[in-house]
Amino acid sequence: QVQLVESGGGLVQAGGSLRLSCAASGRTRSRHAVGWFRQAPGKEREFVAGISWTGGSTVYADFAKGRFTVSRDNAKNTVYLQMNNLKPEDTAVYYCAARDLVVVRTQSEYHNWGQGTQVTVSS
């Protein structure tokens, strides 16, 4: 079992940047891919970006392309989500989740979830 803890959320003005972190503990020797998801008030949770175990494969939602970058440092058991040019519509709780090896967009394919971190973008 892998435990995930997100951090780095906060309040930022439109056009600003934040870097979220997802720190893993527990069975960190397992080769897991990590996905980032978000849930805005009154909306369903949606896929944002993901990265494979090796970091060689990344996947982005259309709204994230060109603005968000997912990366990982396996020596630190941490996955990052760099978010630039943030917009008010990016306001949401951001979650990271883990699954074996390959990154996919489907939430139900992920078996470990963090508690989430709030990102608020003011206009």
Short mmCIF file of N, CA and C in Angstrom, two decimals:
data_model
loop_
_atom_site.label_atom_id
_atom_site.label_comp_id
_atom_site.label_asym_id
_atom_site.label_seq_id
_atom_site.Cartn_x
_atom_site.Cartn_y
_atom_site.Cartn_z
N GLN A 1 0.84 -1.19 0.00
CA GLN A 1 0.00 0.00 0.00
C GLN A 1 0.88 1.25 0.00
N VAL A 2 0.56 2.17 -0.87
CA VAL A 2 1.28 3.43 -0.95
C VAL A 2 0.41 4.54 -0.37
N GLN A 3 0.98 5.33 0.50
CA GLN A 3 0.27 6.50 1.03
C GLN A 3 0.77 7.75 0.30
N LEU A 4 -0.16 8.61 -0.05
CA LEU A 4 0.16 9.81 -0.81
C LEU A 4 -0.28 11.05 -0.05
N VAL A 5 0.57 12.06 -0.05
CA VAL A 5 0.25 13.33 0.60
C VAL A 5 0.57 14.46 -0.36
N GLU A 6 -0.45 15.27 -0.68
CA GLU A 6 -0.26 16.42 -1.55
C GLU A 6 0.09 17.66 -0.72
N SER A 7 0.82 18.55 -1.33
CA SER A 7 1.12 19.83 -0.71
C SER A 7 1.39 20.85 -1.81
N GLY A 8 1.46 22.11 -1.42
CA GLY A 8 1.80 23.16 -2.37
C GLY A 8 0.63 24.00 -2.86
N GLY A 9 -0.56 23.65 -2.45
CA GLY A 9 -1.70 24.44 -2.86
C GLY A 9 -1.72 25.79 -2.16
N GLY A 10 -2.62 26.65 -2.59
CA GLY A 10 -2.74 27.96 -1.98
C GLY A 10 -3.54 28.91 -2.82
N LEU A 11 -3.44 30.18 -2.47
CA LEU A 11 -4.15 31.24 -3.18
C LEU A 11 -3.16 31.99 -4.07
N VAL A 12 -3.52 32.15 -5.33
CA VAL A 12 -2.64 32.83 -6.29
C VAL A 12 -3.50 33.66 -7.22
N GLN A 13 -2.93 34.73 -7.73
CA GLN A 13 -3.65 35.55 -8.68
C GLN A 13 -3.60 34.94 -10.07
N ALA A 14 -4.56 35.28 -10.88
CA ALA A 14 -4.58 34.80 -12.26
C ALA A 14 -3.27 35.18 -12.95
N GLY A 15 -2.74 34.24 -13.70
CA GLY A 15 -1.45 34.41 -14.35
C GLY A 15 -0.27 33.93 -13.53
N GLY A 16 -0.52 33.62 -12.28
CA GLY A 16 0.55 33.16 -11.40
C GLY A 16 0.83 31.67 -11.55
N SER A 17 1.72 31.18 -10.70
CA SER A 17 2.16 29.79 -10.77
C SER A 17 2.13 29.14 -9.39
N LEU A 18 1.97 27.84 -9.40
CA LEU A 18 2.10 27.03 -8.19
C LEU A 18 2.74 25.71 -8.59
N ARG A 19 3.46 25.12 -7.65
CA ARG A 19 3.97 23.77 -7.86
C ARG A 19 3.42 22.87 -6.76
N LEU A 20 2.66 21.90 -7.17
CA LEU A 20 2.12 20.91 -6.24
C LEU A 20 3.08 19.74 -6.12
N SER A 21 3.13 19.16 -4.94
CA SER A 21 3.94 17.97 -4.71
C SER A 21 3.06 16.84 -4.22
N CYS A 22 3.44 15.64 -4.58
CA CYS A 22 2.75 14.43 -4.14
C CYS A 22 3.83 13.50 -3.60
N ALA A 23 3.90 13.40 -2.28
CA ALA A 23 4.92 12.59 -1.64
C ALA A 23 4.36 11.22 -1.29
N ALA A 24 5.11 10.19 -1.64
CA ALA A 24 4.67 8.82 -1.41
C ALA A 24 5.44 8.20 -0.26
N SER A 25 4.75 7.40 0.52
CA SER A 25 5.39 6.62 1.58
C SER A 25 4.74 5.24 1.60
N GLY A 26 5.34 4.34 2.39
CA GLY A 26 4.82 2.98 2.42
C GLY A 26 5.53 2.14 1.40
N ARG A 27 4.78 1.49 0.52
CA ARG A 27 5.36 0.60 -0.48
C ARG A 27 5.91 1.40 -1.66
N THR A 28 6.91 2.23 -1.36
CA THR A 28 7.43 3.09 -2.42
C THR A 28 8.32 2.33 -3.40
N ARG A 29 8.66 1.08 -3.07
CA ARG A 29 9.42 0.29 -4.02
C ARG A 29 8.56 -0.21 -5.16
N SER A 30 7.25 -0.16 -4.96
CA SER A 30 6.37 -0.58 -6.04
C SER A 30 6.45 0.44 -7.17
N ARG A 31 6.36 -0.06 -8.38
CA ARG A 31 6.52 0.80 -9.54
C ARG A 31 5.16 1.37 -9.93
N HIS A 32 4.88 2.56 -9.44
CA HIS A 32 3.56 3.12 -9.65
C HIS A 32 3.59 4.35 -10.54
N ALA A 33 2.59 4.44 -11.38
CA ALA A 33 2.34 5.67 -12.11
C ALA A 33 1.49 6.58 -11.22
N VAL A 34 1.56 7.86 -11.48
CA VAL A 34 0.81 8.82 -10.68
C VAL A 34 -0.01 9.72 -11.58
N GLY A 35 -1.24 9.89 -11.20
CA GLY A 35 -2.12 10.81 -11.91
C GLY A 35 -2.51 11.95 -11.00
N TRP A 36 -2.69 13.12 -11.60
CA TRP A 36 -3.24 14.28 -10.90
C TRP A 36 -4.68 14.49 -11.39
N PHE A 37 -5.55 14.73 -10.44
CA PHE A 37 -6.96 14.99 -10.73
C PHE A 37 -7.37 16.25 -9.97
N ARG A 38 -8.50 16.81 -10.37
CA ARG A 38 -8.99 17.97 -9.64
C ARG A 38 -10.52 17.94 -9.59
N GLN A 39 -11.04 18.57 -8.56
CA GLN A 39 -12.48 18.67 -8.41
C GLN A 39 -12.85 20.07 -7.97
N ALA A 40 -13.57 20.75 -8.82
CA ALA A 40 -14.06 22.09 -8.51
C ALA A 40 -15.43 21.98 -7.84
N PRO A 41 -15.82 23.00 -7.10
CA PRO A 41 -17.12 22.96 -6.41
C PRO A 41 -18.26 22.72 -7.39
N GLY A 42 -19.09 21.74 -7.08
CA GLY A 42 -20.24 21.46 -7.91
C GLY A 42 -19.94 20.70 -9.18
N LYS A 43 -18.69 20.29 -9.36
CA LYS A 43 -18.30 19.58 -10.57
C LYS A 43 -17.72 18.22 -10.24
N GLU A 44 -17.69 17.35 -11.23
CA GLU A 44 -17.09 16.04 -11.04
C GLU A 44 -15.57 16.15 -11.07
N ARG A 45 -14.95 15.20 -10.42
CA ARG A 45 -13.49 15.16 -10.45
C ARG A 45 -13.02 14.80 -11.86
N GLU A 46 -11.96 15.46 -12.30
CA GLU A 46 -11.47 15.25 -13.66
C GLU A 46 -9.97 15.04 -13.68
N PHE A 47 -9.52 14.35 -14.71
CA PHE A 47 -8.09 14.10 -14.92
C PHE A 47 -7.39 15.38 -15.32
N VAL A 48 -6.19 15.59 -14.78
CA VAL A 48 -5.38 16.75 -15.12
C VAL A 48 -4.13 16.33 -15.89
N ALA A 49 -3.36 15.44 -15.30
CA ALA A 49 -2.10 15.02 -15.91
C ALA A 49 -1.63 13.76 -15.22
N GLY A 50 -0.72 13.04 -15.87
CA GLY A 50 -0.19 11.84 -15.25
C GLY A 50 1.19 11.51 -15.77
N ILE A 51 1.89 10.68 -15.03
CA ILE A 51 3.26 10.33 -15.39
C ILE A 51 3.50 8.86 -15.06
N SER A 52 4.19 8.18 -15.94
CA SER A 52 4.50 6.77 -15.72
C SER A 52 5.57 6.60 -14.67
N TRP A 53 5.82 5.36 -14.29
CA TRP A 53 6.81 5.08 -13.25
C TRP A 53 8.19 5.61 -13.64
N THR A 54 8.58 5.41 -14.86
CA THR A 54 9.92 5.84 -15.27
C THR A 54 9.98 7.34 -15.56
N GLY A 55 8.82 7.96 -15.73
CA GLY A 55 8.80 9.36 -16.12
C GLY A 55 8.89 9.54 -17.62
N GLY A 56 9.01 8.44 -18.34
CA GLY A 56 9.17 8.52 -19.77
C GLY A 56 7.89 8.80 -20.53
N SER A 57 6.77 8.65 -19.86
CA SER A 57 5.48 8.88 -20.50
C SER A 57 4.65 9.83 -19.65
N THR A 58 4.17 10.87 -20.27
CA THR A 58 3.29 11.82 -19.59
C THR A 58 2.03 12.03 -20.42
N VAL A 59 0.95 12.30 -19.74
CA VAL A 59 -0.34 12.51 -20.39
C VAL A 59 -0.98 13.75 -19.76
N TYR A 60 -1.62 14.56 -20.61
CA TYR A 60 -2.23 15.79 -20.11
C TYR A 60 -3.66 15.93 -20.63
N ALA A 61 -4.51 16.51 -19.80
CA ALA A 61 -5.81 16.94 -20.29
C ALA A 61 -5.60 18.13 -21.22
N ASP A 62 -6.53 18.34 -22.11
CA ASP A 62 -6.36 19.43 -23.07
C ASP A 62 -6.17 20.78 -22.39
N PHE A 63 -6.90 21.01 -21.30
CA PHE A 63 -6.79 22.32 -20.64
C PHE A 63 -5.44 22.51 -19.97
N ALA A 64 -4.71 21.42 -19.73
CA ALA A 64 -3.43 21.49 -19.04
C ALA A 64 -2.24 21.63 -20.01
N LYS A 65 -2.44 21.26 -21.23
CA LYS A 65 -1.34 21.28 -22.20
C LYS A 65 -0.82 22.70 -22.38
N GLY A 66 0.50 22.82 -22.30
CA GLY A 66 1.13 24.12 -22.48
C GLY A 66 1.20 24.96 -21.22
N ARG A 67 0.45 24.60 -20.20
CA ARG A 67 0.47 25.37 -18.94
C ARG A 67 0.98 24.55 -17.77
N PHE A 68 0.65 23.27 -17.74
CA PHE A 68 1.02 22.40 -16.62
C PHE A 68 2.11 21.42 -17.07
N THR A 69 2.98 21.08 -16.13
CA THR A 69 4.02 20.09 -16.40
C THR A 69 4.10 19.14 -15.22
N VAL A 70 4.01 17.85 -15.51
CA VAL A 70 4.14 16.83 -14.47
C VAL A 70 5.54 16.22 -14.57
N SER A 71 6.13 15.99 -13.41
CA SER A 71 7.47 15.40 -13.36
C SER A 71 7.59 14.58 -12.09
N ARG A 72 8.66 13.84 -11.97
CA ARG A 72 8.85 13.04 -10.76
C ARG A 72 10.33 12.89 -10.44
N ASP A 73 10.58 12.70 -9.16
CA ASP A 73 11.92 12.41 -8.64
C ASP A 73 11.78 11.16 -7.81
N ASN A 74 12.09 10.02 -8.40
CA ASN A 74 11.88 8.74 -7.70
C ASN A 74 12.83 8.59 -6.51
N ALA A 75 13.96 9.26 -6.53
CA ALA A 75 14.86 9.21 -5.37
C ALA A 75 14.21 9.86 -4.15
N LYS A 76 13.31 10.80 -4.39
CA LYS A 76 12.60 11.48 -3.31
C LYS A 76 11.18 10.97 -3.15
N ASN A 77 10.81 9.99 -3.96
CA ASN A 77 9.44 9.45 -3.92
C ASN A 77 8.40 10.56 -4.04
N THR A 78 8.64 11.47 -4.94
CA THR A 78 7.77 12.64 -5.08
C THR A 78 7.46 12.91 -6.55
N VAL A 79 6.21 13.24 -6.79
CA VAL A 79 5.75 13.67 -8.11
C VAL A 79 5.30 15.12 -8.00
N TYR A 80 5.60 15.89 -9.03
CA TYR A 80 5.29 17.32 -9.02
C TYR A 80 4.31 17.68 -10.13
N LEU A 81 3.56 18.72 -9.89
CA LEU A 81 2.72 19.31 -10.92
C LEU A 81 2.99 20.81 -10.91
N GLN A 82 3.74 21.25 -11.91
CA GLN A 82 4.02 22.67 -12.06
C GLN A 82 2.88 23.29 -12.87
N MET A 83 2.26 24.30 -12.31
CA MET A 83 1.11 24.94 -12.96
C MET A 83 1.44 26.41 -13.20
N ASN A 84 1.47 26.80 -14.46
CA ASN A 84 1.77 28.17 -14.84
C ASN A 84 0.56 28.82 -15.49
N ASN A 85 0.58 30.14 -15.54
CA ASN A 85 -0.51 30.89 -16.17
C ASN A 85 -1.86 30.41 -15.66
N LEU A 86 -1.98 30.38 -14.36
CA LEU A 86 -3.21 29.87 -13.75
C LEU A 86 -4.38 30.78 -14.03
N LYS A 87 -5.55 30.16 -14.15
CA LYS A 87 -6.78 30.87 -14.44
C LYS A 87 -7.79 30.62 -13.33
N PRO A 88 -8.75 31.51 -13.14
CA PRO A 88 -9.76 31.28 -12.10
C PRO A 88 -10.46 29.93 -12.24
N GLU A 89 -10.63 29.45 -13.45
CA GLU A 89 -11.28 28.15 -13.65
C GLU A 89 -10.41 26.97 -13.24
N ASP A 90 -9.16 27.22 -12.87
CA ASP A 90 -8.31 26.17 -12.34
C ASP A 90 -8.55 25.96 -10.84
N THR A 91 -9.37 26.80 -10.23
CA THR A 91 -9.68 26.67 -8.82
C THR A 91 -10.34 25.33 -8.55
N ALA A 92 -9.76 24.56 -7.64
CA ALA A 92 -10.25 23.21 -7.35
C ALA A 92 -9.41 22.60 -6.24
N VAL A 93 -9.87 21.47 -5.75
CA VAL A 93 -9.04 20.63 -4.90
C VAL A 93 -8.29 19.67 -5.84
N TYR A 94 -6.99 19.63 -5.70
CA TYR A 94 -6.15 18.79 -6.55
C TYR A 94 -5.71 17.55 -5.77
N TYR A 95 -5.87 16.41 -6.41
CA TYR A 95 -5.54 15.13 -5.82
C TYR A 95 -4.49 14.42 -6.66
N CYS A 96 -3.62 13.66 -5.99
CA CYS A 96 -2.77 12.73 -6.72
C CYS A 96 -3.21 11.32 -6.37
N ALA A 97 -2.96 10.41 -7.29
CA ALA A 97 -3.38 9.03 -7.13
C ALA A 97 -2.36 8.12 -7.80
N ALA A 98 -2.26 6.90 -7.32
CA ALA A 98 -1.26 5.95 -7.83
C ALA A 98 -1.90 4.69 -8.37
N ARG A 99 -1.25 4.12 -9.38
CA ARG A 99 -1.62 2.82 -9.92
C ARG A 99 -0.34 2.19 -10.43
N ASP A 100 -0.43 0.92 -10.84
CA ASP A 100 0.77 0.22 -11.27
C ASP A 100 1.26 0.70 -12.62
N LEU A 101 2.52 1.09 -12.67
CA LEU A 101 3.31 1.28 -13.88
C LEU A 101 2.81 2.34 -14.88
N VAL A 102 1.66 2.08 -15.49
CA VAL A 102 1.24 2.84 -16.68
C VAL A 102 0.22 3.91 -16.30
N VAL A 103 0.40 5.09 -16.81
CA VAL A 103 -0.53 6.17 -16.51
C VAL A 103 -1.75 6.08 -17.44
N VAL A 104 -2.92 6.26 -16.84
CA VAL A 104 -4.17 6.29 -17.59
C VAL A 104 -5.00 7.46 -17.09
N ARG A 105 -6.06 7.80 -17.83
CA ARG A 105 -6.90 8.94 -17.45
C ARG A 105 -8.08 8.54 -16.57
N THR A 106 -8.36 7.27 -16.45
CA THR A 106 -9.56 6.79 -15.79
C THR A 106 -9.37 6.73 -14.28
N GLN A 107 -10.20 7.42 -13.54
CA GLN A 107 -10.05 7.51 -12.09
C GLN A 107 -10.17 6.15 -11.41
N SER A 108 -11.09 5.34 -11.90
CA SER A 108 -11.33 4.05 -11.24
C SER A 108 -10.14 3.11 -11.35
N GLU A 109 -9.18 3.42 -12.21
CA GLU A 109 -7.99 2.58 -12.37
C GLU A 109 -6.93 2.88 -11.31
N TYR A 110 -7.17 3.91 -10.52
CA TYR A 110 -6.19 4.29 -9.49
C TYR A 110 -6.64 3.74 -8.14
N HIS A 111 -5.69 3.18 -7.39
CA HIS A 111 -6.06 2.48 -6.17
C HIS A 111 -5.62 3.17 -4.90
N ASN A 112 -4.81 4.20 -4.98
CA ASN A 112 -4.39 4.94 -3.81
C ASN A 112 -4.55 6.42 -4.10
N TRP A 113 -5.13 7.12 -3.14
CA TRP A 113 -5.42 8.55 -3.32
C TRP A 113 -4.92 9.36 -2.13
N GLY A 114 -4.47 10.57 -2.42
CA GLY A 114 -4.14 11.50 -1.36
C GLY A 114 -5.38 12.23 -0.88
N GLN A 115 -5.19 13.11 0.08
CA GLN A 115 -6.33 13.81 0.69
C GLN A 115 -6.69 15.08 -0.06
N GLY A 116 -5.83 15.53 -0.95
CA GLY A 116 -6.10 16.71 -1.75
C GLY A 116 -5.49 17.98 -1.18
N THR A 117 -5.25 18.93 -2.07
CA THR A 117 -4.76 20.24 -1.67
C THR A 117 -5.54 21.30 -2.45
N GLN A 118 -5.94 22.35 -1.77
CA GLN A 118 -6.79 23.37 -2.38
C GLN A 118 -5.96 24.36 -3.18
N VAL A 119 -6.39 24.61 -4.39
CA VAL A 119 -5.81 25.66 -5.23
C VAL A 119 -6.91 26.66 -5.54
N THR A 120 -6.65 27.91 -5.21
CA THR A 120 -7.61 28.97 -5.48
C THR A 120 -6.93 30.06 -6.31
N VAL A 121 -7.53 30.37 -7.44
CA VAL A 121 -6.97 31.37 -8.35
C VAL A 121 -7.94 32.55 -8.39
N SER A 122 -7.46 33.70 -7.98
CA SER A 122 -8.31 34.90 -7.96
C SER A 122 -8.14 35.67 -9.27
N SER A 123 -9.21 36.33 -9.67
CA SER A 123 -9.18 37.10 -10.92
C SER A 123 -8.70 38.53 -10.70
#
